[in-house]
Amino acid sequence: MFKEWWNSLSESLIAAGALVRFLFRLLINSPRAFLRMDLIVQQTYNSGALSLVIIMLSGLFVGMVLGLQGYQLLQRFGSEEALGTAAAIGLVKELGPVVTALLFAGRAGTALTSELGLMKATDQLSAMEMMAVDPIRRVVVPRFLGGVIAMPLLAAIFSMVGLYGAQLVGVQIMGVDSGSFWSQMRASVGIVDISEGIVKSCVFGIACSAIAVYQGYYAAPTAEGVGRATTSTVVTSAVVVLFLDYLITAAFL
Amino acid sequence: MDWPPPGSISRPWKILHFKNSKSAAKFEATYGGPGHLPMSQANIIEIRNLNYVVGGRTIFDGLDMVIPRGRVTAVMGPSGTGKTTLLRLVTGQILADSGAVEVAGSEIKSLSREALYRLRQRMGMLFQNGALLTDLSVFENVAFALREHTDLPERLIRQLVLTKLQAVGLRGAAELMPSELSGGMNRRVALARAIVMDPEILIYDEPFVGLDPISMGVILRLIRRLNDVLGLTSIVVSHDVKEISSVADQILLLSGGKVVANGTPKELHCNPSKIVAQFMGGLSDGPVPFHFPATDYFGELLAREEA
């Protein structure tokens, strides 16, 4: 029993080490990748623009739930006007980056993993190697950077749509005063709160994109291997995002 | 099929416009001005005492072989003898445990990553399934290496790509996506892509798998024609004895990690060795056993019953 635990722990640590090494390899190759902006723009579109609908819809519903729950809670203390502040802080600092990262891993991350895994399974990456083109530079890095760029933008859109959702429920349905909703929010949400959200979404973007391309690049070149890698992307991303979320939150206190 | 097409350019970099003299010099060094590769060198690939073990299984055990320049050499052998592994060793995708693999005068093991990539620019490889990049059109697939390695003007890239596509008879399919191609067309586009940089060595990994007789005939003719017209060295890994015998100058038969026979197709067909006769004649049992090693048949059946 103990031995099994120890084995699985050491395997996880080795995997984490390999992932970090791969991340460094991506970062070293990143500056040169900016010479080929067309590739990065294409991948940002794939990871970002194509995830917009799911991000906006989820943001709206999360905001609406926040509006409802927040209203109910604040009403107990007679401070419904603080709903704007509560929703904004909750969304910008926490829910925006975290939920976006989880959705991003499910939508864009799995797409990246399965695309790279299938490219490997169908010898496309080997073919590039044989044409003296480094697949890391040509295929992996642009996809990684596309994800890194898309993630903070998606998180910002999520928070914005979420706020609209909270406002919709709180102000339009529950009858919180519109003036106090917005003015309290403006008065109490500081630049530190927003920068915490930005830092989180950037870090999550790097983590989710690196995990997705790592899993795809090292997937076993079979149907089963690609399937397992895709699942692994979602699971690993979720755990890593929540762990990093705790670390960053603690760092900002 | 017009090949070579009138006014075609067989060594495009001679009229390249480079950004600076350094990249021009690098390109010249890569593709070899006169004297870069001694033409007197008769063998383009030399393998000496090669050993390769994977997962505890010996694939090559002191393999020695040479592949002569300018000819079509077929590498044949029963499944699992390491033919594809041999190609991967020659192209530097994997490294041997010991022994020497020398390609165009360079020892693969001693090459840096950059040098290996430069050497690979002198090779073209046709993968078993074509391995076309599925997100690019046929035209862009063929243009891929040109776009990555040269600064050619768009007009010249277009001309080069179209001449290569014309050579494989698929100029009309330039705008199609790989998913819209049949198996044979897929393989031909991959062939056009493999020759677009005018390689010295063209490697075919099982080029006939899953092809109908017409496509197979087309690929066979292309192998011979491209070899002769472009002055290449072709290496074909295949199982199709009859087809490959019609096109190869020399056949190397691998078995048990060694070359067991070497000669022209005619010589191999007349070879008295049992293993050569088994392979060339397609006999189910012989030195290469039909059965995978196993315990006693009846013993195992009875044991199962008892259990």
Coordinates of C-alpha atoms in Angstrom, one line a residue:
Chain A
M1 CA 0.0 0.0 0.0
F2 CA 2.7 2.4 1.1
K3 CA 4.8 1.3 -1.8
E4 CA 2.0 2.0 -4.3
W5 CA 1.5 5.5 -2.8
W6 CA 5.2 6.1 -3.0
N7 CA 5.4 4.9 -6.7
S8 CA 2.4 7.1 -7.7
L9 CA 3.9 10.1 -5.9
S10 CA 7.3 9.6 -7.6
E11 CA 5.7 9.2 -11.0
S12 CA 3.7 12.4 -10.5
L13 CA 6.9 14.2 -9.5
I14 CA 8.7 12.9 -12.6
A15 CA 5.8 14.0 -14.8
A16 CA 5.7 17.4 -13.2
G17 CA 9.5 17.7 -13.8
A18 CA 9.1 16.7 -17.4
L19 CA 6.3 19.2 -17.8
V20 CA 8.4 22.1 -16.4
R21 CA 11.3 21.1 -18.6
F22 CA 9.0 21.1 -21.6
L23 CA 7.6 24.5 -20.5
F24 CA 11.2 25.9 -20.5
R25 CA 11.7 24.5 -24.0
L26 CA 8.6 26.3 -25.1
L27 CA 9.6 29.6 -23.5
I28 CA 13.1 29.4 -25.1
N29 CA 11.5 28.9 -28.5
S30 CA 8.8 31.6 -27.9
P31 CA 10.7 34.8 -28.9
R32 CA 11.5 33.5 -32.3
A33 CA 7.9 32.4 -32.8
F34 CA 6.8 36.0 -32.8
L35 CA 8.6 36.4 -36.2
R36 CA 5.7 34.3 -37.6
M37 CA 2.8 36.3 -36.2
D38 CA 0.4 34.8 -38.7
L39 CA 0.7 31.4 -37.0
I40 CA 0.1 32.9 -33.6
V41 CA -2.8 34.9 -34.8
Q42 CA -4.4 31.8 -36.3
Q43 CA -3.9 29.8 -33.1
T44 CA -5.2 32.7 -30.9
Y45 CA -8.3 32.6 -33.1
N46 CA -8.6 28.8 -32.7
S47 CA -8.2 28.9 -28.9
G48 CA -9.8 32.2 -28.2
A49 CA -12.4 33.3 -30.7
L50 CA -13.8 29.8 -31.0
S51 CA -14.2 29.5 -27.2
L52 CA -16.1 32.8 -27.0
V53 CA -19.6 31.4 -27.0
I54 CA -19.1 28.9 -24.3
I55 CA -17.2 31.5 -22.2
M56 CA -19.8 34.2 -22.6
L57 CA -22.7 31.9 -21.9
S58 CA -21.1 30.4 -18.8
G59 CA -20.1 33.9 -17.6
L60 CA -23.7 35.1 -18.0
F61 CA -25.1 32.2 -15.9
V62 CA -22.3 32.4 -13.3
G63 CA -23.0 36.1 -12.9
M64 CA -26.7 35.5 -12.6
V65 CA -26.2 32.9 -9.9
L66 CA -23.9 35.3 -8.1
G67 CA -26.6 38.0 -8.4
L68 CA -29.2 35.7 -6.8
Q69 CA -27.0 34.1 -4.1
G70 CA -25.4 37.4 -3.3
Y71 CA -28.7 39.2 -3.0
Q72 CA -30.1 36.6 -0.8
L73 CA -27.1 36.6 1.5
L74 CA -26.7 40.4 1.6
Q75 CA -30.3 41.0 2.2
R76 CA -30.0 39.2 5.6
F77 CA -27.6 42.0 6.7
G78 CA -29.7 44.7 4.9
S79 CA -26.8 45.6 2.6
E80 CA -28.1 44.6 -0.8
E81 CA -26.4 47.7 -2.3
A82 CA -23.1 45.9 -1.8
L83 CA -24.2 43.3 -4.4
G84 CA -22.1 45.1 -7.1
T85 CA -19.0 45.0 -5.0
A86 CA -19.5 41.4 -4.0
A87 CA -20.2 40.2 -7.6
A88 CA -17.3 42.2 -9.0
I89 CA -14.7 41.0 -6.5
G90 CA -15.9 37.4 -6.8
L91 CA -15.8 37.5 -10.6
V92 CA -12.6 39.5 -11.2
K93 CA -10.5 37.9 -8.5
E94 CA -11.7 34.4 -8.4
L95 CA -14.5 33.1 -10.6
G96 CA -13.4 34.8 -13.8
P97 CA -9.9 33.3 -14.1
V98 CA -10.7 30.0 -12.5
V99 CA -13.9 29.1 -14.3
T100 CA -12.5 30.4 -17.6
A101 CA -9.4 28.3 -17.1
L102 CA -11.5 25.2 -16.4
L103 CA -13.6 25.9 -19.5
F104 CA -10.6 26.7 -21.5
A105 CA -9.0 23.4 -20.6
G106 CA -12.2 21.6 -21.6
R107 CA -12.7 23.4 -24.9
A108 CA -9.4 24.7 -26.3
G109 CA -7.0 22.4 -24.2
T110 CA -8.6 19.2 -25.4
A111 CA -8.7 20.5 -29.0
L112 CA -4.9 21.2 -28.8
T113 CA -4.1 17.9 -27.2
S114 CA -6.1 15.8 -29.7
E115 CA -4.9 17.8 -32.7
L116 CA -1.2 17.3 -31.7
G117 CA -1.8 13.7 -30.7
L118 CA -3.4 12.9 -34.0
M119 CA -0.7 14.7 -35.9
K120 CA 1.8 12.5 -34.1
A121 CA -0.3 9.3 -34.7
T122 CA -0.5 10.1 -38.5
D123 CA 3.2 10.8 -38.7
Q124 CA 2.7 14.5 -39.5
L125 CA 5.2 15.5 -36.8
S126 CA 7.7 13.0 -38.1
A127 CA 7.2 14.3 -41.6
M128 CA 8.0 17.8 -40.5
E129 CA 11.1 16.5 -38.7
M130 CA 12.1 14.8 -42.0
M131 CA 11.6 18.1 -43.9
A132 CA 14.0 19.6 -41.4
V133 CA 11.3 21.7 -39.7
D134 CA 11.3 21.5 -35.9
P135 CA 7.7 20.6 -34.9
I136 CA 8.2 22.3 -31.6
R137 CA 8.9 25.6 -33.3
R138 CA 6.5 25.3 -36.1
V139 CA 3.5 23.6 -34.5
V140 CA 3.7 23.4 -30.7
V141 CA 5.0 26.9 -29.8
P142 CA 2.4 28.9 -31.9
R143 CA -0.4 26.8 -30.3
F144 CA 1.0 27.4 -26.8
L145 CA 1.3 31.1 -27.4
G146 CA -2.1 31.3 -28.9
G147 CA -3.5 29.8 -25.7
V148 CA -1.4 32.1 -23.5
I149 CA -2.7 35.2 -25.3
A150 CA -6.3 34.0 -25.5
M151 CA -6.8 33.0 -21.9
P152 CA -6.5 36.4 -20.2
L153 CA -8.8 38.0 -22.8
L154 CA -11.4 35.2 -22.3
A155 CA -11.2 35.7 -18.5
A156 CA -11.8 39.4 -18.9
I157 CA -14.8 38.8 -21.2
F158 CA -16.1 36.2 -18.7
S159 CA -15.9 38.7 -15.8
M160 CA -17.5 41.4 -17.9
V161 CA -20.4 39.3 -19.1
G162 CA -20.7 37.9 -15.5
L163 CA -21.1 41.4 -14.1
Y164 CA -23.8 42.0 -16.6
G165 CA -25.5 38.8 -15.5
A166 CA -25.3 39.8 -11.8
Q167 CA -26.7 43.2 -12.7
L168 CA -29.5 41.7 -14.7
V169 CA -30.7 39.6 -11.7
G170 CA -29.8 42.0 -8.9
V171 CA -30.9 45.3 -10.4
Q172 CA -33.5 44.4 -13.0
I173 CA -35.2 41.5 -11.2
M174 CA -34.5 41.8 -7.5
G175 CA -34.7 45.6 -7.5
V176 CA -31.3 46.6 -6.1
D177 CA -30.7 50.3 -6.8
S178 CA -28.8 50.6 -10.0
G179 CA -26.8 53.7 -8.8
S180 CA -25.6 52.0 -5.6
F181 CA -24.8 48.8 -7.5
W182 CA -22.4 50.5 -9.8
S183 CA -21.1 53.3 -7.5
Q184 CA -20.2 50.9 -4.7
M185 CA -18.5 48.6 -7.1
R186 CA -16.4 51.5 -8.5
A187 CA -15.6 52.7 -5.0
S188 CA -14.4 49.4 -3.6
V189 CA -12.9 47.4 -6.4
G190 CA -9.2 48.4 -6.5
I191 CA -6.4 48.0 -9.0
V192 CA -5.0 45.3 -6.7
D193 CA -8.1 43.2 -7.2
I194 CA -8.0 43.6 -10.9
S195 CA -4.3 42.9 -11.1
E196 CA -4.8 39.7 -9.1
G197 CA -7.3 38.6 -11.6
I198 CA -5.0 39.4 -14.5
V199 CA -2.0 37.6 -12.9
K200 CA -4.2 34.6 -12.3
S201 CA -5.6 34.4 -15.8
C202 CA -2.1 34.8 -17.3
V203 CA -0.6 32.1 -15.1
F204 CA -3.6 29.8 -15.8
G205 CA -3.2 30.5 -19.5
I206 CA 0.4 29.4 -19.4
A207 CA -0.3 26.3 -17.3
C208 CA -3.4 25.1 -19.3
S209 CA -1.7 25.7 -22.7
A210 CA 1.5 24.1 -21.6
I211 CA -0.3 21.0 -20.2
A212 CA -2.4 20.7 -23.3
V213 CA 0.5 20.8 -25.8
Y214 CA 2.6 18.6 -23.6
Q215 CA 0.0 15.9 -23.4
G216 CA -0.6 16.1 -27.1
Y217 CA 3.1 16.1 -28.1
Y218 CA 3.9 13.1 -25.9
A219 CA 0.7 11.2 -26.4
A220 CA 1.0 7.5 -27.4
P221 CA 0.4 7.6 -31.2
T222 CA -2.7 5.4 -31.0
A223 CA -6.4 6.1 -30.8
E224 CA -6.3 4.9 -27.1
G225 CA -3.2 7.1 -26.4
V226 CA -4.8 10.2 -27.8
G227 CA -8.0 9.6 -25.9
R228 CA -6.1 9.1 -22.6
A229 CA -4.0 12.2 -23.3
T230 CA -7.1 14.3 -23.9
T231 CA -8.7 13.2 -20.6
S232 CA -5.4 13.8 -18.8
T233 CA -5.3 17.4 -20.1
V234 CA -8.6 18.2 -18.5
V235 CA -7.9 16.4 -15.2
T236 CA -4.3 17.8 -14.8
S237 CA -5.3 21.3 -15.9
A238 CA -8.2 21.4 -13.3
V239 CA -5.9 20.2 -10.4
V240 CA -3.1 22.5 -11.4
V241 CA -5.3 25.5 -11.9
L242 CA -6.9 25.1 -8.4
F243 CA -3.6 24.6 -6.8
L244 CA -2.0 27.6 -8.5
D245 CA -5.2 29.6 -7.6
Y246 CA -4.5 28.9 -3.9
L247 CA -0.9 29.9 -4.2
I248 CA -1.6 33.2 -6.0
T249 CA -4.4 34.1 -3.7
A250 CA -2.1 33.6 -0.7
A251 CA 0.6 35.6 -2.4
F252 CA -1.8 38.6 -2.9
L253 CA -3.0 38.7 0.7
Chain B
M1 CA 3.0 13.4 -68.1
D2 CA 5.6 15.9 -69.2
W3 CA 8.7 15.4 -67.1
P4 CA 10.8 17.4 -66.8
P5 CA 8.5 20.2 -67.9
P6 CA 9.9 22.7 -70.4
G7 CA 11.8 25.4 -68.6
S8 CA 11.6 23.7 -65.3
I9 CA 14.1 24.6 -62.6
S10 CA 15.9 21.7 -61.1
R11 CA 18.2 23.6 -58.7
P12 CA 16.0 26.6 -57.6
W13 CA 18.5 28.1 -55.1
K14 CA 20.8 29.1 -57.9
I15 CA 18.5 32.0 -58.6
L16 CA 17.4 32.6 -55.0
H17 CA 17.3 36.1 -53.6
F18 CA 18.7 35.9 -50.1
K19 CA 18.2 38.5 -47.5
N20 CA 22.0 38.6 -46.8
S21 CA 25.2 36.9 -47.9
K22 CA 25.4 34.8 -44.7
S23 CA 22.1 33.0 -45.4
A24 CA 23.2 32.6 -49.0
A25 CA 26.5 31.0 -47.9
K26 CA 24.6 28.8 -45.5
F27 CA 22.3 27.6 -48.1
E28 CA 25.1 27.0 -50.5
A29 CA 26.9 24.9 -47.9
T30 CA 23.7 23.0 -47.2
Y31 CA 23.0 22.1 -50.7
G32 CA 26.5 21.7 -51.8
G33 CA 28.3 23.8 -54.4
P34 CA 30.6 21.7 -56.5
G35 CA 32.9 19.6 -54.4
H36 CA 30.8 19.7 -51.2
L37 CA 29.9 16.1 -51.8
P38 CA 32.6 14.1 -53.5
M39 CA 30.8 12.6 -56.5
S40 CA 33.3 9.8 -56.6
Q41 CA 31.8 8.5 -53.5
A42 CA 30.0 5.4 -54.8
N43 CA 27.9 4.6 -51.8
I44 CA 25.6 7.2 -50.4
I45 CA 24.8 5.3 -47.3
E46 CA 27.2 3.0 -45.4
I47 CA 26.2 1.1 -42.3
R48 CA 28.9 -0.8 -40.4
N49 CA 28.5 -3.2 -37.5
L50 CA 25.2 -1.7 -36.4
N51 CA 23.6 -2.8 -33.2
Y52 CA 20.3 -1.7 -32.0
V53 CA 18.3 -3.2 -29.2
V54 CA 14.9 -1.9 -28.1
G55 CA 12.9 -3.2 -25.1
G56 CA 15.4 -6.1 -24.6
R57 CA 14.8 -7.3 -28.2
T58 CA 17.7 -7.2 -30.6
I59 CA 16.7 -5.6 -33.8
F60 CA 20.1 -5.3 -35.5
D61 CA 23.0 -7.5 -34.6
G62 CA 26.2 -6.3 -36.4
L63 CA 24.4 -5.1 -39.5
D64 CA 26.6 -4.2 -42.4
M65 CA 25.1 -2.7 -45.6
V66 CA 25.8 -0.2 -48.3
I67 CA 23.4 1.6 -50.6
P68 CA 24.9 2.7 -53.9
R69 CA 24.4 6.2 -55.2
G70 CA 22.0 6.8 -58.1
R71 CA 20.2 3.5 -57.9
V72 CA 16.8 2.1 -56.7
T73 CA 17.6 -0.1 -53.7
A74 CA 14.8 -2.1 -52.2
V75 CA 15.0 -3.2 -48.6
M76 CA 12.9 -6.2 -47.9
G77 CA 12.4 -8.7 -45.2
P78 CA 9.7 -10.4 -43.1
S79 CA 7.6 -8.2 -40.8
G80 CA 9.3 -7.2 -37.6
T81 CA 12.8 -7.4 -39.1
G82 CA 13.3 -3.7 -38.5
K83 CA 13.0 -2.2 -41.9
T84 CA 11.2 0.9 -40.7
T85 CA 13.7 1.1 -37.8
L86 CA 16.5 1.0 -40.3
L87 CA 15.0 4.0 -42.1
R88 CA 14.6 5.8 -38.8
L89 CA 18.3 5.1 -38.1
V90 CA 19.4 6.4 -41.5
T91 CA 17.4 9.6 -41.1
G92 CA 18.6 10.2 -37.6
Q93 CA 15.2 9.9 -35.9
I94 CA 16.7 7.3 -33.6
L95 CA 20.3 6.6 -32.8
A96 CA 22.1 3.2 -32.9
D97 CA 23.4 1.6 -29.7
S98 CA 26.8 1.0 -31.5
G99 CA 28.2 0.9 -35.0
A100 CA 28.3 3.5 -37.7
V101 CA 25.6 5.0 -39.9
E102 CA 27.1 7.2 -42.6
V103 CA 24.9 9.2 -44.9
A104 CA 26.4 11.2 -47.7
G105 CA 29.7 11.2 -45.9
S106 CA 28.4 12.3 -42.5
E107 CA 28.3 10.0 -39.5
I108 CA 24.7 10.5 -38.1
K109 CA 25.7 10.1 -34.5
S110 CA 28.3 12.8 -34.6
L111 CA 25.9 15.4 -36.1
S112 CA 24.5 18.3 -34.1
R113 CA 20.8 19.0 -34.4
E114 CA 21.4 21.8 -36.9
A115 CA 23.7 19.6 -39.0
L116 CA 21.2 16.8 -38.9
Y117 CA 18.5 19.1 -40.1
R118 CA 20.8 20.3 -42.9
L119 CA 21.4 16.7 -43.9
R120 CA 17.7 16.0 -43.8
Q121 CA 17.1 18.8 -46.3
R122 CA 19.0 16.6 -48.7
M123 CA 16.6 13.7 -48.1
G124 CA 13.0 13.3 -49.0
M125 CA 10.8 10.7 -47.3
L126 CA 7.5 9.2 -48.3
F127 CA 5.7 7.9 -45.2
Q128 CA 3.5 4.8 -45.2
N129 CA 0.3 6.8 -44.9
G130 CA 1.5 9.9 -46.8
A131 CA 1.6 12.0 -43.6
L132 CA 0.2 15.1 -45.3
L133 CA -0.4 18.1 -43.0
T134 CA -4.2 17.9 -42.8
D135 CA -4.7 21.6 -42.1
L136 CA -3.0 22.7 -45.3
S137 CA -4.2 22.3 -49.0
V138 CA -2.3 20.1 -51.4
F139 CA -0.5 23.1 -52.8
E140 CA 0.5 24.3 -49.4
N141 CA 1.7 20.9 -48.4
V142 CA 4.0 20.7 -51.3
A143 CA 5.1 24.3 -50.8
F144 CA 5.7 23.7 -47.0
A145 CA 9.4 23.0 -47.1
L146 CA 10.1 25.8 -49.6
R147 CA 8.3 28.3 -47.4
E148 CA 10.1 27.1 -44.3
H149 CA 13.6 27.0 -45.7
T150 CA 13.8 29.6 -48.5
D151 CA 12.9 33.2 -49.1
L152 CA 11.7 32.5 -52.6
P153 CA 9.2 34.9 -54.2
E154 CA 5.7 33.7 -54.3
R155 CA 5.7 33.4 -58.1
L156 CA 8.7 31.0 -58.1
I157 CA 7.2 28.9 -55.3
R158 CA 4.1 28.6 -57.3
Q159 CA 6.0 27.5 -60.4
L160 CA 8.1 25.0 -58.4
V161 CA 5.1 23.5 -56.7
L162 CA 3.1 23.2 -59.9
T163 CA 5.9 21.5 -61.7
K164 CA 6.2 18.9 -58.9
L165 CA 2.5 18.4 -58.8
Q166 CA 2.5 18.0 -62.6
A167 CA 5.2 15.4 -62.3
V168 CA 2.9 13.3 -60.1
G169 CA -0.1 14.1 -62.3
L170 CA -2.0 16.1 -59.6
R171 CA -1.6 19.7 -60.7
G172 CA -5.4 19.8 -61.1
A173 CA -5.8 18.8 -57.4
A174 CA -3.7 21.7 -56.1
E175 CA -6.5 23.4 -54.2
L176 CA -8.0 20.3 -52.7
M177 CA -7.6 19.4 -49.0
P178 CA -5.9 16.1 -48.0
S179 CA -9.2 14.8 -46.7
E180 CA -10.6 15.1 -50.2
L181 CA -7.9 12.8 -51.7
S182 CA -8.0 9.1 -52.3
G183 CA -5.2 6.9 -50.8
G184 CA -3.3 6.8 -54.1
M185 CA -3.5 10.6 -54.6
N186 CA -2.5 11.2 -51.0
R187 CA 0.7 9.1 -51.6
R188 CA 1.4 11.0 -54.8
V189 CA 1.0 14.4 -53.2
A190 CA 3.4 13.2 -50.5
L191 CA 5.8 12.2 -53.2
A192 CA 5.6 15.7 -54.8
R193 CA 6.3 17.1 -51.3
A194 CA 9.2 14.8 -50.8
I195 CA 10.9 15.9 -54.1
V196 CA 10.1 19.6 -53.8
M197 CA 13.6 20.5 -52.3
D198 CA 15.3 18.4 -55.0
P199 CA 16.7 15.8 -52.5
E200 CA 19.6 13.5 -53.2
I201 CA 18.1 10.6 -51.4
L202 CA 14.4 9.7 -51.6
I203 CA 13.1 7.2 -49.1
Y204 CA 9.9 5.3 -49.5
D205 CA 8.4 3.5 -46.5
E206 CA 6.0 0.9 -47.7
P207 CA 4.7 3.0 -50.6
F208 CA 2.2 0.4 -51.9
V209 CA 0.3 -0.4 -48.8
G210 CA -3.5 -0.2 -49.3
L211 CA -3.2 1.0 -53.0
D212 CA -5.3 -0.3 -55.8
P213 CA -3.4 -1.8 -58.8
I214 CA -3.7 1.4 -60.9
S215 CA -2.3 3.6 -58.1
M216 CA 0.4 1.0 -57.4
G217 CA 1.5 1.0 -61.0
V218 CA 1.6 4.8 -61.0
I219 CA 3.7 5.0 -57.9
L220 CA 6.0 2.2 -59.3
R221 CA 6.6 4.1 -62.5
L222 CA 7.2 7.3 -60.5
I223 CA 9.8 5.7 -58.4
R224 CA 11.8 4.7 -61.4
R225 CA 11.2 7.8 -63.4
L226 CA 12.0 10.2 -60.6
N227 CA 15.2 8.3 -59.8
D228 CA 16.4 8.4 -63.3
V229 CA 15.3 11.9 -64.3
L230 CA 16.3 13.7 -61.1
G231 CA 19.4 11.6 -60.5
L232 CA 18.4 10.5 -57.1
T233 CA 19.2 7.6 -54.9
S234 CA 16.0 5.8 -54.0
I235 CA 15.5 3.5 -51.0
V236 CA 12.2 1.5 -51.0
V237 CA 11.1 -0.5 -48.1
S238 CA 8.3 -2.9 -49.2
H239 CA 6.8 -6.3 -49.0
D240 CA 5.6 -6.5 -52.5
V241 CA 8.1 -8.8 -54.1
K242 CA 6.7 -8.9 -57.6
E243 CA 6.2 -5.1 -57.9
I244 CA 9.5 -4.1 -56.3
S245 CA 11.4 -6.6 -58.5
S246 CA 10.2 -4.8 -61.5
V247 CA 11.6 -1.5 -60.5
A248 CA 14.6 -2.1 -58.1
D249 CA 18.2 -2.3 -59.3
Q250 CA 19.2 -4.0 -56.1
I251 CA 17.4 -5.8 -53.3
L252 CA 18.7 -6.2 -49.8
L253 CA 16.9 -8.9 -47.8
L254 CA 17.0 -8.4 -44.1
S255 CA 16.3 -11.2 -41.5
G256 CA 17.4 -11.8 -38.0
G257 CA 19.0 -8.4 -37.7
K258 CA 21.4 -9.0 -40.7
V259 CA 21.4 -8.7 -44.4
V260 CA 20.9 -12.3 -45.6
A261 CA 20.9 -11.7 -49.3
N262 CA 22.0 -8.9 -51.6
G263 CA 21.7 -8.6 -55.3
T264 CA 19.6 -7.8 -58.4
P265 CA 16.0 -9.0 -58.4
K266 CA 17.0 -11.8 -60.8
E267 CA 19.8 -13.0 -58.6
L268 CA 17.6 -13.1 -55.6
H269 CA 14.9 -15.1 -57.4
C270 CA 17.6 -17.7 -58.3
N271 CA 19.2 -17.6 -54.8
P272 CA 19.3 -21.2 -53.4
S273 CA 19.2 -20.1 -49.7
K274 CA 16.0 -21.3 -47.9
I275 CA 15.1 -18.1 -46.3
V276 CA 15.5 -16.1 -49.6
A277 CA 13.4 -18.8 -51.4
Q278 CA 10.7 -18.6 -48.6
F279 CA 10.5 -14.8 -48.8
M280 CA 10.7 -14.4 -52.6
G281 CA 8.2 -17.3 -53.1
G282 CA 5.9 -16.2 -50.3
L283 CA 5.9 -19.6 -48.6
S284 CA 4.1 -19.8 -45.2
D285 CA 6.6 -22.0 -43.4
G286 CA 10.4 -22.2 -43.6
P287 CA 13.3 -20.7 -41.8
V288 CA 10.9 -17.9 -40.8
P289 CA 8.4 -19.9 -38.8
F290 CA 4.6 -19.5 -39.3
H291 CA 4.1 -19.8 -35.5
F292 CA 5.1 -17.3 -33.0
P293 CA 7.2 -19.1 -30.3
A294 CA 4.8 -20.7 -27.8
T295 CA 4.6 -23.5 -25.3
D296 CA 3.4 -27.0 -26.3
Y297 CA 0.1 -26.8 -28.1
F298 CA -1.7 -29.8 -26.6
G299 CA -0.2 -29.2 -23.2
E300 CA -1.7 -25.7 -23.2
L301 CA -5.1 -26.8 -24.4
L302 CA -5.4 -29.5 -21.8
A303 CA -4.1 -27.2 -19.0
R304 CA -6.9 -24.7 -19.9
E305 CA -9.5 -27.4 -19.8
E306 CA -8.3 -28.6 -16.3
A307 CA -8.4 -25.0 -15.0

